[in-house]
GROMACS .gro file of C-alpha atoms in nm:
model
  198
    1ASP     CA    1   9.641  10.403   7.360
    2CYS     CA    2   9.785  10.519   7.690
    3GLU     CA    3  10.098  10.518   7.899
    4LEU     CA    4  10.149  10.227   8.142
    5ALA     CA    5  10.125  10.471   8.435
    6ASP     CA    6   9.772  10.561   8.318
    7CYS     CA    7   9.648  10.202   8.351
    8ARG     CA    8   9.445  10.112   8.662
    9VAL     CA    9   9.234   9.814   8.768
   10GLY     CA   10   8.872   9.896   8.696
   11LEU     CA   11   8.957  10.162   8.440
   12PRO     CA   12   8.665  10.220   8.198
   13VAL     CA   13   8.770  10.159   7.837
   14LYS     CA   14   8.620  10.159   7.492
   15MET     CA   15   8.714   9.920   7.217
   16VAL     CA   16   8.855  10.083   6.906
   17PHE     CA   17   8.936   9.929   6.569
   18ARG     CA   18   9.286  10.013   6.451
   19ARG     CA   19   9.491   9.942   6.141
   20ARG     CA   20   9.813   9.769   6.239
   21PHE     CA   21   9.988   9.751   5.903
   22THR     CA   22   9.941   9.786   5.530
   23ASP     CA   23  10.108   9.554   5.283
   24ASP     CA   24  10.104   9.752   4.957
   25GLU     CA   25  10.290   9.481   4.769
   26ARG     CA   26  10.025   9.217   4.841
   27GLY     CA   27   9.737   9.463   4.866
   28PHE     CA   28   9.595   9.411   5.213
   29SER     CA   29   9.590   9.566   5.560
   30GLY     CA   30   9.588   9.407   5.905
   31TYR     CA   31   9.346   9.538   6.169
   32PHE     CA   32   9.293   9.472   6.538
   33TRP     CA   33   9.073   9.574   6.830
   34LYS     CA   34   9.236   9.771   7.109
   35ALA     CA   35   9.113   9.884   7.450
   36ALA     CA   36   9.153  10.259   7.492
   37PRO     CA   37   9.088  10.418   7.834
   38ASP     CA   38   8.817  10.681   7.849
   39THR     CA   39   8.968  11.030   7.859
   40GLY     CA   40   9.033  11.139   8.218
   41ALA     CA   41   8.910  10.808   8.362
   42ALA     CA   42   9.239  10.725   8.536
   43ALA     CA   43   9.242  11.054   8.727
   44ALA     CA   44   8.881  11.001   8.838
   45LEU     CA   45   8.938  10.656   8.989
   46PRO     CA   46   8.980  10.648   9.365
   47GLU     CA   47   9.310  10.504   9.490
   48VAL     CA   48   9.287  10.156   9.639
   49ARG     CA   49   9.386  10.187  10.005
   50PHE     CA   50   9.491   9.933  10.267
   51ASP     CA   51   9.451  10.143  10.581
   52GLY     CA   52   9.419   9.923  10.889
   53ARG     CA   53   9.533   9.614  10.698
   54VAL     CA   54   9.841   9.405  10.776
   55ALA     CA   55  10.044   9.256  10.492
   56ILE     CA   56  10.321   8.997  10.491
   57VAL     CA   57  10.552   9.005  10.189
   58THR     CA   58  10.811   8.727  10.163
   59GLY     CA   59  11.132   8.789   9.975
   60ALA     CA   60  11.077   9.162  10.032
   61GLY     CA   61  11.440   9.262  10.084
   62GLY     CA   62  11.485   9.343   9.714
   63GLY     CA   63  11.338   9.314   9.367
   64LEU     CA   64  10.963   9.283   9.323
   65GLY     CA   65  10.908   9.195   9.689
   66ARG     CA   66  11.056   9.529   9.792
   67VAL     CA   67  10.828   9.709   9.545
   68TYR     CA   68  10.521   9.524   9.678
   69ALA     CA   69  10.613   9.612  10.037
   70LEU     CA   70  10.676   9.979   9.961
   71GLU     CA   71  10.353  10.016   9.762
   72LEU     CA   72  10.139   9.843  10.025
   73ALA     CA   73  10.289  10.069  10.292
   74ARG     CA   74  10.236  10.377  10.075
   75ARG     CA   75   9.870  10.281  10.056
   76GLY     CA   76   9.838  10.250  10.434
   77ALA     CA   77   9.913   9.884  10.515
   78LYS     CA   78  10.134   9.778  10.802
   79VAL     CA   79  10.392   9.553  10.641
   80VAL     CA   80  10.593   9.255  10.765
   81VAL     CA   81  10.901   9.266  10.542
   82ASN     CA   82  11.027   8.907  10.532
   83ASP     CA   83  11.363   8.826  10.377
   84PHE     CA   84  11.605   8.554  10.486
   85GLY     CA   85  11.888   8.768  10.356
   86GLY     CA   86  12.086   8.490  10.190
   87ALA     CA   87  12.262   8.501   9.856
   88ARG     CA   88  12.055   8.499   9.536
   89ASP     CA   89  12.108   8.124   9.511
   90GLY     CA   90  11.995   8.070   9.871
   91ALA     CA   91  12.342   7.992   9.999
   92GLY     CA   92  12.474   8.129  10.325
   93GLY     CA   93  12.339   8.183  10.669
   94GLY     CA   94  12.117   8.480  10.596
   95ALA     CA   95  12.138   8.843  10.705
   96ALA     CA   96  11.907   9.106  10.848
   97ALA     CA   97  12.029   9.393  10.628
   98PRO     CA   98  11.798   9.345  10.324
   99ALA     CA   99  11.476   9.341  10.530
  100ASP     CA  100  11.603   9.617  10.760
  101ARG     CA  101  11.675   9.849  10.464
  102VAL     CA  102  11.321   9.813  10.328
  103VAL     CA  103  11.172   9.870  10.674
  104MET     CA  104  11.380  10.188  10.706
  105GLU     CA  105  11.250  10.307  10.366
  106ILE     CA  106  10.891  10.246  10.474
  107ARG     CA  107  10.936  10.420  10.808
  108ALA     CA  108  11.116  10.715  10.646
  109ALA     CA  109  10.807  10.762  10.427
  110GLY     CA  110  10.582  10.759  10.735
  111GLY     CA  111  10.468  10.397  10.718
  112GLU     CA  112  10.469  10.110  10.967
  113ALA     CA  113  10.680   9.803  10.905
  114LEU     CA  114  10.852   9.516  11.078
  115ALA     CA  115  11.159   9.327  10.956
  116ASP     CA  116  11.153   8.946  10.964
  117THR     CA  117  11.438   8.713  10.865
  118ASN     CA  118  11.274   8.374  10.914
  119ASP     CA  119  11.333   8.116  10.643
  120VAL     CA  120  11.020   8.032  10.442
  121ALA     CA  121  11.176   7.697  10.346
  122THR     CA  122  11.084   7.547  10.685
  123PRO     CA  123  10.740   7.501  10.842
  124GLU     CA  124  10.874   7.658  11.161
  125GLY     CA  125  10.993   7.963  10.967
  126GLY     CA  126  10.652   8.009  10.809
  127GLU     CA  127  10.480   7.979  11.146
  128ARG     CA  128  10.717   8.235  11.302
  129ILE     CA  129  10.658   8.489  11.021
  130VAL     CA  130  10.282   8.477  11.073
  131ARG     CA  131  10.315   8.467  11.453
  132GLN     CA  132  10.529   8.781  11.446
  133ALA     CA  133  10.267   8.965  11.239
  134LEU     CA  134   9.994   8.859  11.482
  135ASP     CA  135  10.198   8.945  11.792
  136VAL     CA  136  10.301   9.291  11.669
  137PHE     CA  137  10.009   9.403  11.451
  138GLY     CA  138   9.727   9.178  11.576
  139ARG     CA  139   9.613   9.036  11.242
  140VAL     CA  140   9.713   8.922  10.891
  141ASP     CA  141   9.504   9.050  10.600
  142ILE     CA  142   9.734   9.012  10.300
  143LEU     CA  143  10.005   8.757  10.218
  144ILE     CA  144  10.223   8.790   9.910
  145ASN     CA  145  10.436   8.479   9.865
  146ASN     CA  146  10.722   8.623   9.665
  147ALA     CA  147  11.035   8.459   9.812
  148GLY     CA  148  11.256   8.283   9.562
  149ILE     CA  149  11.611   8.180   9.489
  150ILE     CA  150  11.797   8.142   9.162
  151ARG     CA  151  11.983   7.827   9.067
  152ASP     CA  152  12.061   7.937   8.714
  153LYS     CA  153  12.119   7.607   8.537
  154SER     CA  154  11.963   7.449   8.234
  155PHE     CA  155  11.727   7.158   8.288
  156LEU     CA  156  11.980   6.888   8.201
  157ARG     CA  157  12.249   7.044   8.421
  158MET     CA  158  12.025   7.094   8.726
  159GLU     CA  159  12.140   6.850   8.993
  160PRO     CA  160  11.876   6.702   9.228
  161GLU     CA  161  12.009   6.901   9.526
  162ASN     CA  162  11.965   7.229   9.331
  163TRP     CA  163  11.614   7.127   9.228
  164ASP     CA  164  11.529   7.045   9.591
  165ALA     CA  165  11.663   7.382   9.710
  166VAL     CA  166  11.445   7.571   9.460
  167LEU     CA  167  11.135   7.371   9.552
  168ALA     CA  168  11.203   7.425   9.924
  169VAL     CA  169  11.174   7.803   9.880
  170HIS     CA  170  10.938   7.851   9.584
  171LEU     CA  171  10.685   7.574   9.646
  172ASN     CA  172  10.722   7.457  10.004
  173GLY     CA  173  10.793   7.813  10.117
  174ALA     CA  174  10.456   7.926   9.986
  175TRP     CA  175  10.287   7.637  10.169
  176ASN     CA  176  10.481   7.700  10.490
  177VAL     CA  177  10.364   8.062  10.516
  178THR     CA  178  10.019   8.026  10.360
  179ARG     CA  179   9.901   7.752  10.596
  180PRO     CA  180   9.930   7.955  10.921
  181ALA     CA  181   9.825   8.277  10.745
  182PHE     CA  182   9.515   8.103  10.609
  183ALA     CA  183   9.423   7.990  10.962
  184ALA     CA  184   9.454   8.348  11.091
  185MET     CA  185   9.254   8.484  10.798
  186GLY     CA  186   8.984   8.223  10.851
  187ALA     CA  187   8.951   8.317  11.218
  188GLN     CA  188   8.901   8.684  11.128
  189GLU     CA  189   8.686   8.598  10.822
  190TYR     CA  190   8.897   8.807  10.585
  191GLY     CA  191   9.217   8.767  10.388
  192ARG     CA  192   9.387   8.789  10.052
  193ILE     CA  193   9.669   8.562   9.933
  194VAL     CA  194   9.885   8.625   9.626
  195LEU     CA  195  10.124   8.361   9.492
  196THR     CA  196  10.394   8.470   9.250
  197SER     CA  197  10.578   8.223   9.028
  198SER     CA  198  10.887   8.214   8.814
   0.00000   0.00000   0.00000
């Protein structure tokens, strides 16, 4: 019983019993329980902040990755905006423009950000992403593995080389960045890792 913008993690709610429908022809009604936020609870919650934290977001040149990067920066994090800059299907040699645009948005809003175009599909690329965060910002607190490509084919039409390309970015890419980030987080005894999937 609220707008999506009113929902927050940790929001106090009460359970209410609601009638969903009435079937007059058959003579019964359907009911359900629904969580309803306490009045004014959303406004009273403190905003989650990431001041002093460093976040790496892969695939942050557009889509959800861009939104994650902008929101983390808005909440005080220093953000490494990683995006290889290739085509949606992963083809091509990459480009700096997608990551650079997001970095410019963050800086224009007063945040701190760094563009990175390393390819998550290689272990060396993953190492370089994390190394750049450590060299420039001194730590890695948050990693959001979001990078992905689209090979839009049905299961029976997906050739092995397309399957391998998707796995290289979606699965191996997450491993390639998480492994060095996990080592850095372990050394500082703090870190958060988010893995997205599609």
